[in-house]
Amino acid sequence: MNKTEKEQILEIYCENEMRRLKQMCYPKIQRIGGISQMDYDDLYSIALEALRDSVERYDEGQDCQFEQYLSGNINRRFVNYIRNRNRKKYTMWGYREEDMEAVEQLASDFDMEEVVIERVDALADERILLYMKRLSRKQRQVVTLMMDGYGEKEI
């Protein structure tokens, strides 16, 4: 394609606020489902980028028409966008620094064992208080002294 043909194709797809490009993309986006307005904007931008690349790379000697070539490129780009978007939702960091090793990324001051012990202690404290309420005054004194470390003979 020469320069004027490329410009004509771009003009056809981009005139009237990208009407023809949006008509091509809308059914593809609907099949994806669960798309917010922000995602629509992102997907239309991706389609516009695919259009630009397709115009540059299309070879008229190919067995397909330009519209089929463009449609396939848009489909692939949409699939990549959705895959990458979903990957970020389910990964811990959303991105990975190439300089860091996995061990460095996992390193943290967070101590799960400490959290579990605190929660178990809190539950135990509640249970002890409930148990203590059921005891007589003298029994509570004995239990309190035993919890403080006194032995039977010392009490």
PDB file of C-alpha atoms in Angstrom:
ATOM      1  CA  MET A   1       0.000   0.000   0.000  1.00  0.00           C
ATOM      2  CA  ASN A   2       1.206   3.468  -0.726  1.00  0.00           C
ATOM      3  CA  LYS A   3       0.930   6.399   1.635  1.00  0.00           C
ATOM      4  CA  THR A   4      -2.360   7.765   0.257  1.00  0.00           C
ATOM      5  CA  GLU A   5      -4.061   4.353   0.472  1.00  0.00           C
ATOM      6  CA  LYS A   6      -2.960   4.036   4.099  1.00  0.00           C
ATOM      7  CA  GLU A   7      -4.298   7.503   4.874  1.00  0.00           C
ATOM      8  CA  GLN A   8      -7.611   6.668   3.184  1.00  0.00           C
ATOM      9  CA  ILE A   9      -8.014   3.500   5.264  1.00  0.00           C
ATOM     10  CA  LEU A  10      -7.208   5.373   8.471  1.00  0.00           C
ATOM     11  CA  GLU A  11      -9.695   8.077   7.533  1.00  0.00           C
ATOM     12  CA  ILE A  12     -12.454   5.527   6.813  1.00  0.00           C
ATOM     13  CA  TYR A  13     -12.070   3.881  10.218  1.00  0.00           C
ATOM     14  CA  CYS A  14     -11.467   7.068  12.222  1.00  0.00           C
ATOM     15  CA  GLU A  15     -14.047   9.485  10.795  1.00  0.00           C
ATOM     16  CA  ASN A  16     -17.147  10.352  12.844  1.00  0.00           C
ATOM     17  CA  GLU A  17     -15.408   9.664  16.158  1.00  0.00           C
ATOM     18  CA  MET A  18     -14.087   6.257  14.998  1.00  0.00           C
ATOM     19  CA  ARG A  19     -17.572   5.055  14.109  1.00  0.00           C
ATOM     20  CA  ARG A  20     -16.502   2.215  11.807  1.00  0.00           C
ATOM     21  CA  LEU A  21     -13.768   1.029  14.159  1.00  0.00           C
ATOM     22  CA  LYS A  22     -16.193   1.088  17.097  1.00  0.00           C
ATOM     23  CA  GLN A  23     -18.771  -0.846  15.054  1.00  0.00           C
ATOM     24  CA  MET A  24     -16.150  -3.505  14.445  1.00  0.00           C
ATOM     25  CA  CYS A  25     -15.079  -3.611  18.110  1.00  0.00           C
ATOM     26  CA  TYR A  26     -18.449  -3.433  19.864  1.00  0.00           C
ATOM     27  CA  PRO A  27     -19.509  -7.088  19.229  1.00  0.00           C
ATOM     28  CA  LYS A  28     -16.073  -8.300  20.300  1.00  0.00           C
ATOM     29  CA  ILE A  29     -16.278  -6.301  23.535  1.00  0.00           C
ATOM     30  CA  GLN A  30     -19.805  -7.569  24.218  1.00  0.00           C
ATOM     31  CA  ARG A  31     -18.582 -11.169  23.956  1.00  0.00           C
ATOM     32  CA  ILE A  32     -15.963 -10.446  26.615  1.00  0.00           C
ATOM     33  CA  GLY A  33     -18.575  -9.188  29.102  1.00  0.00           C
ATOM     34  CA  GLY A  34     -18.076  -7.437  32.452  1.00  0.00           C
ATOM     35  CA  ILE A  35     -16.496  -4.392  30.844  1.00  0.00           C
ATOM     36  CA  SER A  36     -16.583  -0.992  32.571  1.00  0.00           C
ATOM     37  CA  GLN A  37     -16.623   2.333  30.742  1.00  0.00           C
ATOM     38  CA  MET A  38     -12.933   2.743  31.509  1.00  0.00           C
ATOM     39  CA  ASP A  39     -12.268  -0.647  29.894  1.00  0.00           C
ATOM     40  CA  TYR A  40     -14.263   0.414  26.812  1.00  0.00           C
ATOM     41  CA  ASP A  41     -11.983   3.418  26.444  1.00  0.00           C
ATOM     42  CA  ASP A  42      -8.909   1.241  26.893  1.00  0.00           C
ATOM     43  CA  LEU A  43     -10.164  -1.320  24.380  1.00  0.00           C
ATOM     44  CA  TYR A  44     -10.979   1.358  21.788  1.00  0.00           C
ATOM     45  CA  SER A  45      -7.468   2.756  22.256  1.00  0.00           C
ATOM     46  CA  ILE A  46      -6.064  -0.732  21.769  1.00  0.00           C
ATOM     47  CA  ALA A  47      -8.174  -1.135  18.620  1.00  0.00           C
ATOM     48  CA  LEU A  48      -6.907   2.193  17.292  1.00  0.00           C
ATOM     49  CA  GLU A  49      -3.338   1.076  17.926  1.00  0.00           C
ATOM     50  CA  ALA A  50      -4.080  -2.229  16.153  1.00  0.00           C
ATOM     51  CA  LEU A  51      -5.521  -0.273  13.216  1.00  0.00           C
ATOM     52  CA  ARG A  52      -2.366   1.820  12.939  1.00  0.00           C
ATOM     53  CA  ASP A  53      -0.120  -1.260  13.091  1.00  0.00           C
ATOM     54  CA  SER A  54      -2.326  -3.195  10.665  1.00  0.00           C
ATOM     55  CA  VAL A  55      -2.206  -0.393   8.103  1.00  0.00           C
ATOM     56  CA  GLU A  56       1.593  -0.378   8.331  1.00  0.00           C
ATOM     57  CA  ARG A  57       2.039  -4.163   8.139  1.00  0.00           C
ATOM     58  CA  TYR A  58      -0.736  -5.232   5.771  1.00  0.00           C
ATOM     59  CA  ASP A  59       0.473  -6.785   2.548  1.00  0.00           C
ATOM     60  CA  GLU A  60      -2.009  -6.745  -0.340  1.00  0.00           C
ATOM     61  CA  GLY A  61      -0.543 -10.030  -1.557  1.00  0.00           C
ATOM     62  CA  GLN A  62      -2.047 -11.842   1.448  1.00  0.00           C
ATOM     63  CA  ASP A  63      -5.028 -14.162   1.051  1.00  0.00           C
ATOM     64  CA  CYS A  64      -7.312 -12.031   3.236  1.00  0.00           C
ATOM     65  CA  GLN A  65      -8.916  -8.637   2.944  1.00  0.00           C
ATOM     66  CA  PHE A  66      -7.725  -5.765   5.102  1.00  0.00           C
ATOM     67  CA  GLU A  67     -10.831  -5.837   7.305  1.00  0.00           C
ATOM     68  CA  GLN A  68     -10.278  -9.522   8.160  1.00  0.00           C
ATOM     69  CA  TYR A  69      -6.614  -8.837   8.871  1.00  0.00           C
ATOM     70  CA  LEU A  70      -7.534  -5.923  11.138  1.00  0.00           C
ATOM     71  CA  SER A  71     -10.249  -7.932  12.895  1.00  0.00           C
ATOM     72  CA  GLY A  72      -7.819 -10.728  13.750  1.00  0.00           C
ATOM     73  CA  ASN A  73      -5.273  -8.248  15.091  1.00  0.00           C
ATOM     74  CA  ILE A  74      -7.899  -6.537  17.243  1.00  0.00           C
ATOM     75  CA  ASN A  75      -9.090  -9.900  18.606  1.00  0.00           C
ATOM     76  CA  ARG A  76      -5.549 -10.866  19.619  1.00  0.00           C
ATOM     77  CA  ARG A  77      -4.922  -7.531  21.279  1.00  0.00           C
ATOM     78  CA  PHE A  78      -8.202  -7.705  23.205  1.00  0.00           C
ATOM     79  CA  VAL A  79      -7.375 -11.211  24.439  1.00  0.00           C
ATOM     80  CA  ASN A  80      -3.941 -10.027  25.588  1.00  0.00           C
ATOM     81  CA  TYR A  81      -5.464  -7.010  27.350  1.00  0.00           C
ATOM     82  CA  ILE A  82      -8.045  -9.096  29.231  1.00  0.00           C
ATOM     83  CA  ARG A  83      -5.473 -11.742  30.161  1.00  0.00           C
ATOM     84  CA  ASN A  84      -3.060  -9.125  31.500  1.00  0.00           C
ATOM     85  CA  ARG A  85      -5.834  -7.277  33.345  1.00  0.00           C
ATOM     86  CA  ASN A  86      -7.003 -10.478  35.032  1.00  0.00           C
ATOM     87  CA  ARG A  87      -3.454 -11.511  35.830  1.00  0.00           C
ATOM     88  CA  LYS A  88      -2.988  -8.288  37.783  1.00  0.00           C
ATOM     89  CA  LYS A  89      -6.151  -8.983  39.753  1.00  0.00           C
ATOM     90  CA  TYR A  90      -4.941 -12.352  40.953  1.00  0.00           C
ATOM     91  CA  THR A  91      -1.243 -11.747  41.535  1.00  0.00           C
ATOM     92  CA  MET A  92       0.115 -10.474  44.780  1.00  0.00           C
ATOM     93  CA  TRP A  93       2.041  -7.549  43.340  1.00  0.00           C
ATOM     94  CA  GLY A  94       0.418  -6.808  40.007  1.00  0.00           C
ATOM     95  CA  TYR A  95       3.887  -6.428  38.516  1.00  0.00           C
ATOM     96  CA  ARG A  96       7.246  -7.987  39.119  1.00  0.00           C
ATOM     97  CA  GLU A  97      10.455  -6.062  39.419  1.00  0.00           C
ATOM     98  CA  GLU A  98      13.056  -7.746  37.262  1.00  0.00           C
ATOM     99  CA  ASP A  99      15.872  -6.876  39.635  1.00  0.00           C
ATOM    100  CA  MET A 100      14.316  -8.595  42.640  1.00  0.00           C
ATOM    101  CA  GLU A 101      14.469 -12.280  43.370  1.00  0.00           C
ATOM    102  CA  ALA A 102      11.364 -14.082  44.619  1.00  0.00           C
ATOM    103  CA  VAL A 103      12.854 -14.395  48.116  1.00  0.00           C
ATOM    104  CA  GLU A 104      13.281 -10.623  48.321  1.00  0.00           C
ATOM    105  CA  GLN A 105       9.709 -10.062  47.197  1.00  0.00           C
ATOM    106  CA  LEU A 106       8.400 -12.463  49.817  1.00  0.00           C
ATOM    107  CA  ALA A 107      10.489 -11.007  52.638  1.00  0.00           C
ATOM    108  CA  SER A 108       8.328  -9.173  55.140  1.00  0.00           C
ATOM    109  CA  ASP A 109       8.133  -8.156  58.781  1.00  0.00           C
ATOM    110  CA  PHE A 110       4.764  -9.896  58.980  1.00  0.00           C
ATOM    111  CA  ASP A 111       4.897 -12.945  61.263  1.00  0.00           C
ATOM    112  CA  MET A 112       1.935 -15.263  60.802  1.00  0.00           C
ATOM    113  CA  GLU A 113       2.851 -17.343  63.855  1.00  0.00           C
ATOM    114  CA  GLU A 114       2.727 -14.258  66.049  1.00  0.00           C
ATOM    115  CA  VAL A 115      -0.710 -13.287  64.721  1.00  0.00           C
ATOM    116  CA  VAL A 116      -2.074 -16.792  65.317  1.00  0.00           C
ATOM    117  CA  ILE A 117      -0.694 -16.871  68.870  1.00  0.00           C
ATOM    118  CA  GLU A 118      -2.267 -13.474  69.627  1.00  0.00           C
ATOM    119  CA  ARG A 119      -5.655 -14.629  68.362  1.00  0.00           C
ATOM    120  CA  VAL A 120      -5.487 -17.915  70.263  1.00  0.00           C
ATOM    121  CA  ASP A 121      -4.491 -16.047  73.430  1.00  0.00           C
ATOM    122  CA  ALA A 122      -7.411 -13.655  73.003  1.00  0.00           C
ATOM    123  CA  LEU A 123      -9.838 -16.566  72.640  1.00  0.00           C
ATOM    124  CA  ALA A 124      -8.278 -18.303  75.635  1.00  0.00           C
ATOM    125  CA  ASP A 125      -8.600 -15.127  77.718  1.00  0.00           C
ATOM    126  CA  GLU A 126     -12.296 -14.888  76.866  1.00  0.00           C
ATOM    127  CA  ARG A 127     -12.870 -18.530  77.795  1.00  0.00           C
ATOM    128  CA  ILE A 128     -10.969 -18.133  81.058  1.00  0.00           C
ATOM    129  CA  LEU A 129     -13.083 -15.110  81.982  1.00  0.00           C
ATOM    130  CA  LEU A 130     -16.289 -17.035  81.271  1.00  0.00           C
ATOM    131  CA  TYR A 131     -15.023 -19.955  83.343  1.00  0.00           C
ATOM    132  CA  MET A 132     -13.937 -17.663  86.202  1.00  0.00           C
ATOM    133  CA  LYS A 133     -17.401 -16.092  86.394  1.00  0.00           C
ATOM    134  CA  ARG A 134     -18.839 -19.507  87.222  1.00  0.00           C
ATOM    135  CA  LEU A 135     -16.467 -20.063  90.165  1.00  0.00           C
ATOM    136  CA  SER A 136     -16.934 -18.999  93.741  1.00  0.00           C
ATOM    137  CA  ARG A 137     -14.846 -16.136  95.133  1.00  0.00           C
ATOM    138  CA  LYS A 138     -12.425 -18.477  96.890  1.00  0.00           C
ATOM    139  CA  GLN A 139     -12.010 -20.685  93.791  1.00  0.00           C
ATOM    140  CA  ARG A 140     -11.255 -17.581  91.700  1.00  0.00           C
ATOM    141  CA  GLN A 141      -8.527 -16.566  94.145  1.00  0.00           C
ATOM    142  CA  VAL A 142      -6.971 -20.037  93.937  1.00  0.00           C
ATOM    143  CA  VAL A 143      -7.071 -20.077  90.129  1.00  0.00           C
ATOM    144  CA  THR A 144      -5.605 -16.557  89.964  1.00  0.00           C
ATOM    145  CA  LEU A 145      -2.729 -17.524  92.245  1.00  0.00           C
ATOM    146  CA  MET A 146      -2.078 -20.680  90.182  1.00  0.00           C
ATOM    147  CA  MET A 147      -2.039 -18.613  86.978  1.00  0.00           C
ATOM    148  CA  ASP A 148       0.520 -16.308  88.614  1.00  0.00           C
ATOM    149  CA  GLY A 149       2.826 -19.303  89.130  1.00  0.00           C
ATOM    150  CA  TYR A 150       2.142 -20.294  92.757  1.00  0.00           C
ATOM    151  CA  GLY A 151       2.129 -23.997  93.600  1.00  0.00           C
ATOM    152  CA  GLU A 152      -0.422 -25.924  95.700  1.00  0.00           C
ATOM    153  CA  LYS A 153       1.716 -25.767  98.853  1.00  0.00           C
ATOM    154  CA  GLU A 154       2.265 -22.013  98.540  1.00  0.00           C
ATOM    155  CA  ILE A 155      -1.454 -21.279  98.188  1.00  0.00           C
TER     156      ILE A 155
END
